GROMACS .gro file of C-alpha atoms in nm:
model
  272
    1MET     CA    1  -0.558  -3.988  -1.222
    2THR     CA    2  -0.215  -4.129  -1.300
    3ASP     CA    3  -0.213  -4.435  -1.520
    4SER     CA    4   0.023  -4.726  -1.548
    5ALA     CA    5   0.287  -4.500  -1.701
    6GLY     CA    6   0.389  -4.383  -1.354
    7ALA     CA    7   0.647  -4.621  -1.209
    8VAL     CA    8   0.859  -4.599  -0.898
    9ASP     CA    9   1.228  -4.684  -0.875
   10ASN     CA   10   1.323  -4.717  -0.510
   11SER     CA   11   1.695  -4.742  -0.580
   12ALA     CA   12   1.903  -4.459  -0.437
   13VAL     CA   13   2.276  -4.479  -0.446
   14GLY     CA   14   2.547  -4.217  -0.411
   15ASP     CA   15   2.790  -4.039  -0.183
   16LYS     CA   16   2.545  -3.833   0.020
   17SER     CA   17   2.173  -3.874   0.060
   18ALA     CA   18   1.960  -3.565   0.007
   19VAL     CA   19   1.776  -3.676   0.319
   20GLY     CA   20   2.098  -3.659   0.520
   21GLU     CA   21   2.168  -3.809   0.859
   22ARG     CA   22   1.963  -3.576   1.081
   23SER     CA   23   1.643  -3.689   1.248
   24VAL     CA   24   1.318  -3.624   1.063
   25VAL     CA   25   1.139  -3.556   1.394
   26GLU     CA   26   1.333  -3.237   1.469
   27GLY     CA   27   1.049  -3.035   1.323
   28GLY     CA   28   0.791  -3.129   1.583
   29GLY     CA   29   0.716  -3.480   1.459
   30LEU     CA   30   0.578  -3.400   1.113
   31THR     CA   31   0.729  -3.597   0.828
   32VAL     CA   32   0.796  -3.407   0.506
   33SER     CA   33   0.836  -3.552   0.158
   34VAL     CA   34   0.997  -3.316  -0.093
   35VAL     CA   35   0.873  -3.364  -0.451
   36ILE     CA   36   1.066  -3.229  -0.749
   37PRO     CA   37   0.928  -3.271  -1.103
   38ALA     CA   38   1.214  -3.264  -1.355
   39ARG     CA   39   1.261  -3.307  -1.728
   40ASN     CA   40   1.605  -3.280  -1.887
   41ASP     CA   41   1.728  -3.059  -1.605
   42ALA     CA   42   2.023  -3.251  -1.460
   43ALA     CA   43   2.251  -2.953  -1.391
   44ALA     CA   44   1.988  -2.747  -1.209
   45LEU     CA   45   1.863  -3.054  -1.022
   46ASP     CA   46   2.215  -3.125  -0.898
   47ARG     CA   47   2.228  -2.782  -0.735
   48CYS     CA   48   1.879  -2.818  -0.587
   49LEU     CA   49   1.952  -3.159  -0.433
   50ALA     CA   50   2.284  -3.040  -0.296
   51ALA     CA   51   2.098  -2.763  -0.110
   52LEU     CA   52   1.848  -3.017   0.024
   53GLY     CA   53   2.136  -3.222   0.158
   54TRP     CA   54   2.222  -2.946   0.406
   55GLN     CA   55   1.880  -2.887   0.562
   56THR     CA   56   1.879  -2.825   0.937
   57VAL     CA   57   1.571  -3.048   0.951
   58ALA     CA   58   1.597  -3.338   0.710
   59PRO     CA   59   1.297  -3.443   0.501
   60LEU     CA   60   1.163  -3.794   0.528
   61GLU     CA   61   1.243  -3.842   0.160
   62VAL     CA   62   1.315  -3.659  -0.161
   63VAL     CA   63   1.110  -3.778  -0.459
   64VAL     CA   64   1.235  -3.675  -0.803
   65VAL     CA   65   0.986  -3.732  -1.083
   66ASP     CA   66   1.176  -3.805  -1.402
   67ASN     CA   67   0.939  -3.677  -1.669
   68ALA     CA   68   1.065  -3.869  -1.973
   69SER     CA   69   1.411  -3.713  -1.954
   70THR     CA   70   1.678  -3.797  -2.209
   71ASP     CA   71   1.967  -3.654  -2.004
   72ALA     CA   72   2.120  -3.755  -1.668
   73THR     CA   73   1.829  -3.630  -1.455
   74ALA     CA   74   1.754  -3.971  -1.302
   75ALA     CA   75   2.123  -4.050  -1.245
   76VAL     CA   76   2.175  -3.718  -1.065
   77ALA     CA   77   1.874  -3.786  -0.844
   78ARG     CA   78   2.001  -4.129  -0.746
   79ARG     CA   79   2.349  -3.997  -0.677
   80HIS     CA   80   2.202  -3.763  -0.418
   81GLY     CA   81   1.999  -4.043  -0.260
   82ALA     CA   82   1.661  -3.933  -0.394
   83ARG     CA   83   1.386  -4.177  -0.484
   84VAL     CA   84   1.305  -4.169  -0.855
   85VAL     CA   85   0.952  -4.186  -0.990
   86THR     CA   86   0.915  -4.219  -1.367
   87GLU     CA   87   0.626  -4.040  -1.540
   88THR     CA   88   0.627  -4.087  -1.917
   89ARG     CA   89   0.339  -3.849  -1.989
   90VAL     CA   90   0.520  -3.524  -2.062
   91GLY     CA   91   0.392  -3.226  -1.865
   92ILE     CA   92   0.443  -3.064  -1.526
   93PRO     CA   93   0.085  -3.139  -1.406
   94MET     CA   94   0.137  -3.508  -1.479
   95ALA     CA   95   0.480  -3.518  -1.317
   96ALA     CA   96   0.378  -3.323  -1.007
   97ALA     CA   97   0.071  -3.542  -0.946
   98ALA     CA   98   0.278  -3.858  -0.984
   99GLY     CA   99   0.519  -3.728  -0.722
  100TYR     CA  100   0.245  -3.631  -0.478
  101ASP     CA  101   0.086  -3.974  -0.520
  102ALA     CA  102   0.418  -4.143  -0.440
  103ALA     CA  103   0.501  -3.925  -0.138
  104GLY     CA  104   0.469  -4.085   0.204
  105GLY     CA  105   0.516  -3.786   0.435
  106GLU     CA  106   0.239  -3.615   0.629
  107VAL     CA  107   0.335  -3.298   0.445
  108ILE     CA  108   0.421  -3.288   0.074
  109ALA     CA  109   0.665  -3.009  -0.005
  110ARG     CA  110   0.734  -2.902  -0.362
  111LEU     CA  111   1.034  -2.751  -0.536
  112ASP     CA  112   1.118  -2.705  -0.901
  113ALA     CA  113   1.443  -2.849  -1.033
  114ASP     CA  114   1.593  -2.500  -1.052
  115SER     CA  115   1.492  -2.407  -0.695
  116VAL     CA  116   1.771  -2.352  -0.442
  117PRO     CA  117   1.625  -2.361  -0.090
  118GLY     CA  118   1.797  -2.221   0.215
  119ALA     CA  119   1.914  -2.454   0.490
  120ASP     CA  120   1.605  -2.385   0.704
  121TRP     CA  121   1.349  -2.444   0.427
  122VAL     CA  122   1.220  -2.783   0.545
  123GLY     CA  123   1.239  -2.671   0.908
  124ARG     CA  124   1.026  -2.367   0.838
  125ILE     CA  125   0.766  -2.584   0.662
  126THR     CA  126   0.740  -2.816   0.962
  127THR     CA  127   0.698  -2.516   1.193
  128VAL     CA  128   0.418  -2.365   0.986
  129MET     CA  129   0.238  -2.693   0.919
  130ALA     CA  130   0.251  -2.793   1.286
  131ASP     CA  131  -0.034  -2.542   1.315
  132CYS     CA  132  -0.336  -2.746   1.207
  133ARG     CA  133  -0.516  -2.436   1.080
  134TRP     CA  134  -0.313  -2.444   0.758
  135ASP     CA  135  -0.387  -2.672   0.465
  136ALA     CA  136  -0.089  -2.546   0.269
  137VAL     CA  137   0.191  -2.291   0.273
  138THR     CA  138   0.363  -2.108  -0.011
  139GLY     CA  139   0.674  -1.895  -0.031
  140VAL     CA  140   0.867  -1.639  -0.233
  141GLY     CA  141   1.191  -1.630  -0.429
  142ARG     CA  142   1.467  -1.439  -0.597
  143PHE     CA  143   1.626  -1.481  -0.941
  144TYR     CA  144   1.983  -1.594  -0.881
  145GLU     CA  145   2.104  -1.495  -1.229
  146LEU     CA  146   2.029  -1.135  -1.134
  147PRO     CA  147   2.248  -1.076  -0.827
  148ARG     CA  148   2.166  -0.706  -0.792
  149THR     CA  149   1.800  -0.697  -0.893
  150GLY     CA  150   1.689  -1.060  -0.862
  151GLY     CA  151   1.498  -1.006  -0.540
  152ALA     CA  152   1.315  -0.696  -0.662
  153VAL     CA  153   1.224  -0.845  -1.000
  154ALA     CA  154   1.095  -1.162  -0.837
  155ALA     CA  155   0.896  -0.956  -0.586
  156VAL     CA  156   0.720  -0.770  -0.867
  157TYR     CA  157   0.656  -1.087  -1.066
  158LEU     CA  158   0.533  -1.293  -0.772
  159GLY     CA  159   0.340  -1.000  -0.629
  160ALA     CA  160   0.144  -0.967  -0.951
  161TYR     CA  161   0.092  -1.345  -0.968
  162TYR     CA  162  -0.036  -1.371  -0.612
  163LEU     CA  163  -0.258  -1.063  -0.643
  164LEU     CA  164  -0.426  -1.163  -0.970
  165CYS     CA  165  -0.470  -1.526  -0.871
  166HIS     CA  166  -0.608  -1.426  -0.531
  167ALA     CA  167  -0.886  -1.242  -0.714
  168ALA     CA  168  -0.980  -1.560  -0.903
  169LEU     CA  169  -0.932  -1.801  -0.613
  170GLY     CA  170  -1.069  -1.607  -0.318
  171HIS     CA  171  -0.754  -1.700  -0.123
  172HIS     CA  172  -0.377  -1.725  -0.163
  173ALA     CA  173  -0.240  -1.907  -0.465
  174LEU     CA  174   0.038  -2.167  -0.453
  175TRP     CA  175   0.378  -2.123  -0.617
  176GLY     CA  176   0.535  -2.451  -0.720
  177SER     CA  177   0.895  -2.338  -0.671
  178SER     CA  178   0.842  -2.321  -0.293
  179MET     CA  179   0.528  -2.468  -0.139
  180ALA     CA  180   0.387  -2.748   0.075
  181VAL     CA  181   0.047  -2.911   0.123
  182ARG     CA  182  -0.081  -3.164   0.373
  183ARG     CA  183  -0.095  -3.512   0.228
  184SER     CA  184  -0.447  -3.549   0.366
  185ALA     CA  185  -0.554  -3.238   0.174
  186TRP     CA  186  -0.396  -3.374  -0.145
  187LEU     CA  187  -0.583  -3.703  -0.107
  188ASP     CA  188  -0.910  -3.515  -0.049
  189VAL     CA  189  -0.882  -3.324  -0.378
  190ARG     CA  190  -0.683  -3.573  -0.586
  191ASP     CA  191  -0.969  -3.642  -0.825
  192GLY     CA  192  -1.028  -3.271  -0.877
  193VAL     CA  193  -0.688  -3.176  -1.019
  194HIS     CA  194  -0.634  -3.172  -1.396
  195ASP     CA  195  -0.330  -3.393  -1.436
  196ASP     CA  196  -0.412  -3.469  -1.800
  197ASP     CA  197  -0.353  -3.119  -1.939
  198ALA     CA  198   0.007  -3.006  -1.988
  199GLU     CA  199  -0.106  -2.651  -2.068
  200LEU     CA  200  -0.215  -2.574  -1.712
  201HIS     CA  201  -0.016  -2.433  -1.422
  202ASP     CA  202  -0.030  -2.729  -1.185
  203ASP     CA  203   0.032  -2.524  -0.869
  204LEU     CA  204  -0.253  -2.283  -0.949
  205ASP     CA  205  -0.475  -2.576  -1.047
  206LEU     CA  206  -0.410  -2.741  -0.709
  207ALA     CA  207  -0.496  -2.416  -0.531
  208PHE     CA  208  -0.829  -2.415  -0.713
  209ALA     CA  209  -0.892  -2.782  -0.629
  210LEU     CA  210  -0.832  -2.721  -0.258
  211GLY     CA  211  -1.146  -2.510  -0.260
  212PRO     CA  212  -1.254  -2.167  -0.138
  213ARG     CA  213  -1.261  -2.274   0.226
  214CYS     CA  214  -0.898  -2.385   0.234
  215ALA     CA  215  -0.638  -2.201   0.441
  216ILE     CA  216  -0.315  -2.128   0.255
  217ARG     CA  217  -0.044  -1.928   0.429
  218LEU     CA  218   0.192  -1.700   0.239
  219ASP     CA  219   0.520  -1.721   0.431
  220ARG     CA  220   0.793  -1.488   0.309
  221SER     CA  221   1.058  -1.679   0.503
  222LEU     CA  222   1.016  -1.969   0.256
  223ARG     CA  223   1.246  -1.792   0.013
  224VAL     CA  224   1.428  -1.987  -0.255
  225GLY     CA  225   1.658  -1.898  -0.539
  226VAL     CA  226   1.506  -1.969  -0.881
  227SER     CA  227   1.611  -1.930  -1.241
  228ALA     CA  228   1.475  -1.639  -1.446
  229ARG     CA  229   1.477  -1.857  -1.760
  230SER     CA  230   1.098  -1.893  -1.762
  231LEU     CA  231   1.062  -1.518  -1.808
  232VAL     CA  232   1.325  -1.470  -2.079
  233GLY     CA  233   1.182  -1.399  -2.423
  234GLY     CA  234   0.836  -1.310  -2.544
  235ALA     CA  235   0.744  -1.669  -2.624
  236GLN     CA  236   0.808  -1.781  -2.266
  237LEU     CA  237   0.603  -1.498  -2.119
  238ARG     CA  238   0.316  -1.557  -2.359
  239ARG     CA  239   0.313  -1.927  -2.272
  240ARG     CA  240   0.305  -1.854  -1.899
  241PHE     CA  241   0.019  -1.607  -1.934
  242ARG     CA  242  -0.169  -1.841  -2.168
  243ARG     CA  243  -0.140  -2.124  -1.917
  244ALA     CA  244  -0.251  -1.898  -1.632
  245PHE     CA  245  -0.565  -1.787  -1.813
  246ARG     CA  246  -0.637  -2.144  -1.923
  247THR     CA  247  -0.602  -2.270  -1.566
  248ILE     CA  248  -0.841  -2.003  -1.440
  249SER     CA  249  -1.086  -2.070  -1.724
  250VAL     CA  250  -1.092  -2.449  -1.675
  251ASN     CA  251  -1.151  -2.416  -1.303
  252SER     CA  252  -1.408  -2.139  -1.341
  253GLU     CA  253  -1.626  -2.389  -1.523
  254VAL     CA  254  -1.637  -2.586  -1.197
  255LEU     CA  255  -1.687  -2.289  -0.963
  256PRO     CA  256  -1.667  -1.930  -1.092
  257PRO     CA  257  -1.465  -1.675  -0.895
  258TRP     CA  258  -1.772  -1.488  -0.767
  259GLN     CA  259  -1.915  -1.809  -0.627
  260ARG     CA  260  -1.581  -1.893  -0.466
  261TRP     CA  261  -1.579  -1.552  -0.297
  262ALA     CA  262  -1.940  -1.599  -0.183
  263VAL     CA  263  -1.845  -1.926  -0.014
  264ARG     CA  264  -1.530  -1.776   0.129
  265LEU     CA  265  -1.706  -1.477   0.283
  266ARG     CA  266  -1.990  -1.665   0.451
  267PRO     CA  267  -1.998  -1.573   0.823
  268GLU     CA  268  -1.925  -1.925   0.942
  269ARG     CA  269  -1.587  -1.913   0.774
  270GLN     CA  270  -1.330  -1.726   0.984
  271ALA     CA  271  -1.077  -1.517   0.799
  272SER     CA  272  -0.741  -1.695   0.750
   0.00000   0.00000   0.00000
């Protein structure tokens, strides 16, 4: 659970709101809050929020979680009209949970600060989530620093991630650079996420918390540009793999993969 360290700043000033001037009901009536955890990432966040400002279907709100930044992250967020939530506990799981808690939309969408969504990103989320069968949706990406090979490299990386995590989960994983979950689903599992451990992958942890009976759609049209910086260097790769295995291990203590698959494959559960 978040503690008193999480505080909300409702001020949002600037030239152009990331929410824009379009109606939030263009996507079939669902309201979408976009949550972006960020720590010392002002330049990347500026690009991300600029892309959100040109959505064909505007989100209800953009919530930037300033995770104890010492740069201009919060100022950039306010300049784009985003709502700023301050989370002083350093760690993506803490920041993401604080943002989800603050979000008011029926659907909580998630981007990373270095994500660059296409103009139809929010619109596609509203279309998918208008189908009540889905608890969540997740997308794919390309590395924008690699103009020739960025799509292929990302496909291999994400393909391996989704395949291996599917084996542990019994269903699709979530990828925090492009995903969305129903707010009602988040509230149902809020107490089951590990928002006190910075060495977990928060998106994978949320997928575990949603449970083996959840329905997560992998939608390849939810494609975003992302930075390849998290894969550069042996130390970065080792940290990512260490966090992945730790996330699986912590959640396997609650419900091991074979038990998740047993629940998932029971006849009363239709295939998603």
